Tab-separated table of C-alpha atoms in Angstrom:
chain	number	residue	atom	x	y	z
S	1	LEU	CA	60.140	-21.893	-44.012
S	2	GLN	CA	63.806	-20.651	-45.325
S	3	LYS	CA	62.423	-19.673	-48.782
S	4	ILE	CA	59.474	-17.955	-47.387
S	5	LEU	CA	61.800	-15.831	-45.243
S	6	VAL	CA	63.940	-15.033	-47.938
S	7	ASP	CA	61.286	-13.956	-50.574
S	8	SER	CA	59.808	-11.651	-48.053
S	9	LEU	CA	62.801	-9.602	-47.742
S	10	PRO	CA	64.924	-7.181	-50.130
S	11	SER	CA	68.014	-9.228	-51.738
S	12	SER	CA	69.687	-6.411	-50.179
S	13	CYS	CA	68.970	-7.434	-47.123
S	14	ILE	CA	70.731	-10.756	-46.752
S	15	LYS	CA	74.882	-10.547	-46.869
S	16	LEU	CA	76.838	-13.994	-47.366
S	17	GLY	CA	80.429	-14.664	-47.208
S	18	HIS	CA	80.297	-12.219	-44.275
S	19	LYS	CA	81.808	-14.123	-40.910
S	20	LEU	CA	82.008	-11.964	-37.934
S	21	LYS	CA	85.548	-11.391	-36.208
S	22	GLU	CA	84.872	-8.547	-34.156
S	23	ILE	CA	82.633	-6.348	-32.703
S	24	THR	CA	82.636	-3.232	-30.786
S	25	GLU	CA	79.628	-1.623	-28.885
S	26	GLY	CA	79.440	1.982	-27.916
S	27	SER	CA	77.306	4.059	-26.219
S	28	ASP	CA	75.187	4.776	-29.573
S	29	ASP	CA	76.102	1.954	-31.873
S	30	VAL	CA	77.850	-1.232	-32.752
S	31	THR	CA	80.670	-1.439	-34.862
S	32	LEU	CA	80.975	-5.023	-37.010
S	33	GLU	CA	84.379	-6.371	-38.830
S	34	PHE	CA	84.125	-9.037	-40.960
S	35	GLU	CA	86.763	-11.685	-42.141
S	36	ASN	CA	86.638	-10.616	-45.739
S	37	GLY	CA	87.604	-6.860	-44.638
S	38	ALA	CA	83.901	-5.699	-45.047
S	39	ARG	CA	82.557	-2.986	-41.889
S	40	ALA	CA	79.319	-2.115	-41.051
S	41	SER	CA	77.522	-0.177	-38.148
S	42	ALA	CA	74.357	-0.542	-36.230
S	43	HIS	CA	72.073	1.078	-33.769
S	44	LEU	CA	71.167	-2.333	-32.517
S	45	VAL	CA	72.343	-6.303	-33.417
S	46	VAL	CA	70.653	-8.652	-32.828
S	47	ALA	CA	72.697	-11.978	-31.983
S	48	SER	CA	70.853	-14.883	-33.546
S	49	ASP	CA	73.986	-17.066	-33.861
S	50	GLY	CA	73.195	-20.187	-32.550
S	51	ILE	CA	74.589	-22.095	-29.550
S	52	HIS	CA	78.027	-21.068	-29.739
S	53	SER	CA	77.624	-17.612	-30.561
S	54	PHE	CA	80.528	-15.403	-31.070
S	55	VAL	CA	78.524	-12.359	-30.319
S	56	ARG	CA	77.430	-13.890	-26.788
S	57	GLN	CA	81.218	-14.638	-26.110
S	58	LYS	CA	82.383	-10.943	-27.341
S	59	VAL	CA	80.029	-8.914	-25.591
S	60	PHE	CA	78.911	-10.519	-22.976
S	61	GLY	CA	81.766	-12.915	-21.942
S	62	GLY	CA	82.738	-15.815	-19.833
S	63	ASP	CA	79.992	-18.620	-19.854
S	64	GLN	CA	80.170	-21.442	-22.393
S	65	PRO	CA	77.207	-23.998	-23.269
S	66	GLU	CA	76.856	-26.767	-20.833
S	67	PHE	CA	76.562	-30.397	-21.406
S	68	THR	CA	73.560	-31.795	-20.127
S	69	GLY	CA	74.782	-35.370	-19.586
S	70	PHE	CA	72.663	-36.443	-22.676
S	71	ARG	CA	73.356	-38.153	-25.776
S	72	VAL	CA	71.557	-39.145	-28.833
S	73	LEU	CA	72.196	-41.532	-31.975
S	74	TYR	CA	70.317	-40.428	-34.942
S	75	SER	CA	70.120	-42.513	-38.355
S	76	LEU	CA	68.096	-41.283	-41.049
S	77	SER	CA	67.057	-42.936	-44.422
S	78	SER	CA	65.163	-42.215	-47.532
S	79	LYS	CA	64.222	-45.918	-47.705
S	80	PRO	CA	61.345	-46.264	-45.938
S	81	PHE	CA	61.665	-48.895	-43.142
S	82	ARG	CA	58.742	-47.918	-41.293
S	83	PRO	CA	55.321	-49.742	-41.730
S	84	ASP	CA	52.898	-46.699	-41.200
S	85	PRO	CA	54.444	-43.126	-41.547
S	86	THR	CA	51.464	-41.562	-39.978
S	87	VAL	CA	52.439	-42.694	-36.405
S	88	ALA	CA	55.483	-41.989	-34.310
S	89	HIS	CA	56.476	-44.744	-31.700
S	90	ILE	CA	58.290	-44.345	-28.410
S	91	HIS	CA	60.212	-47.467	-26.772
S	92	TRP	CA	61.660	-47.305	-23.318
S	93	LYS	CA	64.114	-49.800	-22.104
S	94	GLU	CA	66.551	-50.551	-19.572
S	95	VAL	CA	69.677	-52.349	-19.894
S	96	ASP	CA	72.377	-52.810	-16.851
S	97	GLY	CA	70.558	-50.506	-15.029
S	98	ALA	CA	70.699	-47.911	-17.651
S	99	GLY	CA	67.678	-46.167	-19.237
S	100	TYR	CA	66.990	-45.616	-22.923
S	101	GLY	CA	64.515	-43.749	-24.962
S	102	MET	CA	63.797	-44.720	-28.563
S	103	MET	CA	61.699	-43.046	-31.140
S	104	ASP	CA	60.988	-44.224	-34.635
S	105	MET	CA	59.102	-41.408	-36.948
S	106	THR	CA	58.662	-40.315	-40.652
S	107	ALA	CA	59.019	-37.004	-42.373
S	108	GLY	CA	57.582	-36.033	-45.853
S	109	LYS	CA	55.949	-38.012	-48.106
S	110	GLY	CA	56.467	-39.414	-51.185
S	111	GLU	CA	59.900	-38.696	-52.702
S	112	ASN	CA	60.250	-36.159	-49.896
S	113	ARG	CA	59.802	-39.113	-47.409
S	114	HIS	CA	62.298	-39.945	-44.625
S	115	ASP	CA	62.346	-42.315	-41.681
S	116	PHE	CA	64.420	-41.657	-38.959
S	117	MET	CA	65.227	-43.482	-35.356
S	118	ILE	CA	66.410	-41.300	-32.421
S	119	ILE	CA	68.338	-43.145	-29.365
S	120	ILE	CA	68.472	-41.191	-26.265
S	121	MET	CA	70.538	-42.124	-23.426
S	122	ARG	CA	72.952	-40.722	-20.703
S	123	SER	CA	76.598	-40.171	-21.335
S	124	GLU	CA	79.455	-39.276	-18.895
S	125	GLU	CA	81.810	-38.512	-21.603
S	126	GLN	CA	80.977	-35.031	-23.199
S	127	VAL	CA	80.034	-35.795	-27.004
S	128	THR	CA	80.440	-33.006	-29.273
S	129	ASP	CA	77.361	-31.231	-30.421
S	130	ARG	CA	78.956	-30.447	-34.285
S	131	TRP	CA	75.594	-31.800	-36.507
S	132	ASP	CA	78.430	-33.308	-38.984
S	133	SER	CA	79.257	-35.393	-35.769
S	134	THR	CA	78.581	-38.861	-37.701
S	135	LEU	CA	78.630	-42.611	-36.137
S	136	VAL	CA	79.850	-45.420	-37.941
S	137	LYS	CA	77.026	-47.488	-39.240
S	138	GLU	CA	78.658	-50.750	-37.628
S	139	ARG	CA	78.483	-49.037	-34.307
S	140	LEU	CA	74.813	-48.698	-34.328
S	141	GLN	CA	74.554	-52.087	-35.256
S	142	GLU	CA	76.713	-53.206	-32.097
S	143	PHE	CA	74.364	-51.078	-29.878
S	144	ALA	CA	71.308	-52.082	-31.676
S	145	GLU	CA	72.305	-55.681	-30.830
S	146	ARG	CA	72.792	-55.322	-27.048
S	147	VAL	CA	70.473	-52.950	-26.218
S	148	ALA	CA	66.956	-53.758	-27.846
S	149	PRO	CA	67.396	-56.573	-30.217
S	150	GLU	CA	63.819	-57.107	-30.014
S	151	HIS	CA	63.014	-53.487	-31.172
S	152	PRO	CA	60.237	-53.992	-34.388
S	153	VAL	CA	62.380	-51.544	-36.428
S	154	LEU	CA	65.758	-50.683	-35.372
S	155	GLY	CA	67.513	-53.324	-37.087
S	156	LYS	CA	66.009	-52.079	-40.194
S	157	ALA	CA	66.745	-48.260	-39.256
S	158	VAL	CA	70.549	-49.559	-39.079
S	159	GLU	CA	70.433	-51.383	-42.253
S	160	CYS	CA	68.789	-48.775	-44.629
S	161	SER	CA	70.414	-45.876	-42.876
S	162	GLU	CA	72.263	-43.113	-45.136
S	163	VAL	CA	74.121	-41.344	-42.247
S	164	CYS	CA	74.189	-41.734	-38.676
S	165	PHE	CA	74.702	-39.295	-35.757
S	166	ASP	CA	76.029	-38.977	-32.407
S	167	TRP	CA	75.467	-35.788	-30.790
S	168	GLY	CA	75.789	-34.612	-27.146
S	169	ILE	CA	73.355	-32.386	-26.017
S	170	TYR	CA	73.948	-28.854	-24.802
S	171	LYS	CA	72.538	-25.993	-23.379
S	172	GLN	CA	73.219	-22.390	-22.702
S	173	PRO	CA	73.519	-21.080	-19.077
S	174	THR	CA	71.046	-18.875	-17.595
S	175	ARG	CA	71.871	-15.513	-18.035
S	176	GLU	CA	70.947	-12.315	-15.454
S	177	SER	CA	69.970	-10.586	-18.962
S	178	TRP	CA	69.780	-10.983	-22.683
S	179	ILE	CA	70.862	-7.113	-23.092
S	180	SER	CA	74.285	-5.805	-23.259
S	181	SER	CA	75.334	-3.414	-20.727
S	182	LYS	CA	75.602	-0.505	-23.175
S	183	GLY	CA	71.793	-1.706	-24.494
S	184	ARG	CA	72.789	-2.124	-27.991
S	185	VAL	CA	73.580	-5.924	-28.310
S	186	VAL	CA	70.374	-8.294	-27.614
S	187	LEU	CA	70.542	-12.231	-27.829
S	188	LEU	CA	67.544	-14.485	-29.438
S	189	GLY	CA	67.428	-18.002	-30.186
S	190	ASP	CA	70.036	-20.601	-28.923
S	191	ALA	CA	72.333	-17.677	-28.359
S	192	ALA	CA	69.908	-16.711	-25.503
S	193	HIS	CA	68.743	-20.045	-24.578
S	194	ALA	CA	70.014	-23.323	-26.398
S	195	THR	CA	67.821	-26.324	-24.843
S	196	ALA	CA	67.810	-29.825	-25.105
S	197	PRO	CA	65.556	-31.014	-28.097
S	198	PHE	CA	63.158	-33.270	-26.012
S	199	MET	CA	60.264	-30.762	-26.234
S	200	GLY	CA	61.031	-30.092	-30.038
S	201	GLN	CA	60.578	-26.262	-28.964
S	202	GLY	CA	64.423	-24.969	-29.771
S	203	ALA	CA	63.058	-23.608	-33.422
S	204	ASN	CA	59.588	-22.594	-32.296
S	205	MET	CA	61.202	-20.597	-29.152
S	206	ALA	CA	63.650	-18.443	-31.673
S	207	MET	CA	60.430	-17.871	-34.250
S	208	HIS	CA	58.607	-16.511	-31.133
S	209	ASP	CA	61.494	-14.292	-30.204
S	210	ALA	CA	61.751	-12.906	-33.530
S	211	PHE	CA	58.169	-12.246	-33.690
S	212	CYS	CA	58.165	-10.631	-30.435
S	213	LEU	CA	61.088	-8.482	-30.972
S	214	GLY	CA	60.152	-7.522	-34.257
S	215	GLN	CA	56.863	-6.131	-33.492
S	216	ILE	CA	58.395	-4.336	-30.355
S	217	LEU	CA	61.112	-2.884	-32.950
S	218	MET	CA	58.469	-1.607	-35.162
S	219	ASN	CA	56.344	0.461	-32.831
S	220	ASP	CA	57.575	3.939	-33.313
S	221	GLN	CA	55.984	4.739	-29.827
S	222	ILE	CA	58.308	2.689	-27.542
S	223	PRO	CA	61.696	3.737	-27.084
S	224	LEU	CA	64.776	1.080	-27.970
S	225	GLN	CA	65.574	0.516	-24.455
S	226	ASP	CA	62.387	0.282	-22.582
S	227	GLY	CA	61.473	-2.077	-26.102
S	228	LEU	CA	64.498	-4.164	-25.331
S	229	LYS	CA	63.208	-4.843	-21.535
S	230	LEU	CA	59.725	-5.657	-22.696
S	231	TYR	CA	61.325	-8.086	-25.021
S	232	GLU	CA	63.212	-10.213	-22.349
S	233	THR	CA	60.358	-9.708	-19.694
S	234	SER	CA	57.778	-11.558	-22.557
S	235	ARG	CA	60.103	-13.868	-23.552
S	236	LYS	CA	63.010	-15.100	-20.961
S	237	PRO	CA	60.768	-16.633	-18.258
S	238	TYR	CA	58.651	-18.672	-20.872
S	239	CYS	CA	62.274	-19.718	-22.540
S	240	GLU	CA	64.086	-20.540	-19.379
S	241	ALA	CA	61.253	-22.693	-18.335
S	242	VAL	CA	61.128	-24.252	-21.638
S	243	VAL	CA	64.590	-25.484	-21.133
S	244	SER	CA	64.283	-26.777	-17.760
S	245	LYS	CA	61.499	-28.526	-18.762
S	246	SER	CA	63.095	-30.147	-21.781
S	247	SER	CA	65.676	-32.217	-19.487
S	248	MET	CA	63.189	-33.469	-17.349
S	249	VAL	CA	61.365	-34.847	-20.464
S	250	GLY	CA	65.138	-36.319	-21.111
S	251	ALA	CA	65.263	-37.833	-17.782
S	252	LEU	CA	62.258	-39.057	-18.241
S	253	HIS	CA	63.235	-40.982	-21.554
S	254	THR	CA	66.288	-42.217	-19.851
S	255	ALA	CA	65.084	-43.147	-16.359
S	256	SER	CA	65.775	-46.669	-14.918
S	257	GLY	CA	64.333	-48.392	-11.818
S	258	PHE	CA	61.687	-47.174	-9.612
S	259	LYS	CA	61.710	-43.501	-11.705
S	260	ALA	CA	60.975	-45.443	-14.677
S	261	ALA	CA	58.273	-47.555	-12.990
S	262	LEU	CA	56.415	-43.971	-12.109
S	263	ARG	CA	57.128	-42.634	-15.568
S	264	ASN	CA	55.519	-45.633	-17.204
S	265	LYS	CA	52.620	-44.990	-14.647
S	266	PHE	CA	52.205	-41.274	-14.807
S	267	LEU	CA	53.736	-40.188	-18.047
S	268	SER	CA	50.500	-39.883	-20.185
S	269	LEU	CA	49.071	-37.031	-17.501
S	270	MET	CA	52.331	-34.878	-17.074
S	271	LEU	CA	53.701	-34.950	-20.573
S	272	LEU	CA	49.710	-33.885	-21.898
S	273	ARG	CA	50.101	-31.137	-19.179
S	274	ASN	CA	53.321	-29.846	-20.114
S	275	MET	CA	52.930	-29.879	-23.752
S	276	ARG	CA	49.621	-28.434	-23.493
S	277	ALA	CA	51.078	-25.525	-21.792
S	278	VAL	CA	53.756	-24.787	-24.150
S	279	VAL	CA	51.490	-25.664	-27.403
S	280	ALA	CA	48.790	-23.466	-26.068
S	281	THR	CA	51.616	-20.288	-26.047
S	282	ASP	CA	50.342	-17.540	-28.250
S	283	PRO	CA	53.695	-14.879	-29.515
S	284	THR	CA	51.090	-12.970	-31.076
S	285	ALA	CA	49.510	-12.157	-27.626
């Protein structure tokens, strides 16, 4: 995907080594200052700089990503440990009143095949969401032996893993608007609506955002401020609904007691209904 995007652009459009250190919004344009000393100005800045968006903090101010109460342990292996790479599996387990969701699946084929194991749990500890937050393999082994020693592939996943991660799951708090007060900065992707990953829609929503905003900006018949409002109206309610539903799916995976019993009886109906609504969304409409 990255190669497709890069190859579709003139090389002059991509600037590496430019870390933004200051952004100043005026009524007619925005001035950008970078750590390497470079400066730039633009009529519009699209802040697509992730959940810890520098632009969101500087221009919109105040809020910080919110901890969802979920934690994910994740192991990755280039050594196949799953007997059937074509089928993904979900297991639920309850231990000492705590619910755990365990998923194993495969991505890629041949030399590019990777098997991975994901464990979803509740956590009162606000674990970091840094992508390089690794977990010592022995700790994951202890977890496997304590929570799910009978799991068909969890032990093998730990044994074969080349790297294990331990992530806290965060989301962006809802904002009244994704458009700055002077109308020269707009939020997109995780900078606008970072979500828990349990519906697999984070990157999809960002790409939908980009397509929608791009189509509007290329239409010379739509004034800039009207176009930004159209983008926000088209995308904001949908994205915020997905963020809410994704946390609900996380709650289903980690349910215990009576809630777990209800999940086990009705999950297929609820999950199919929610996923049909999400997958059926056409960003080109």
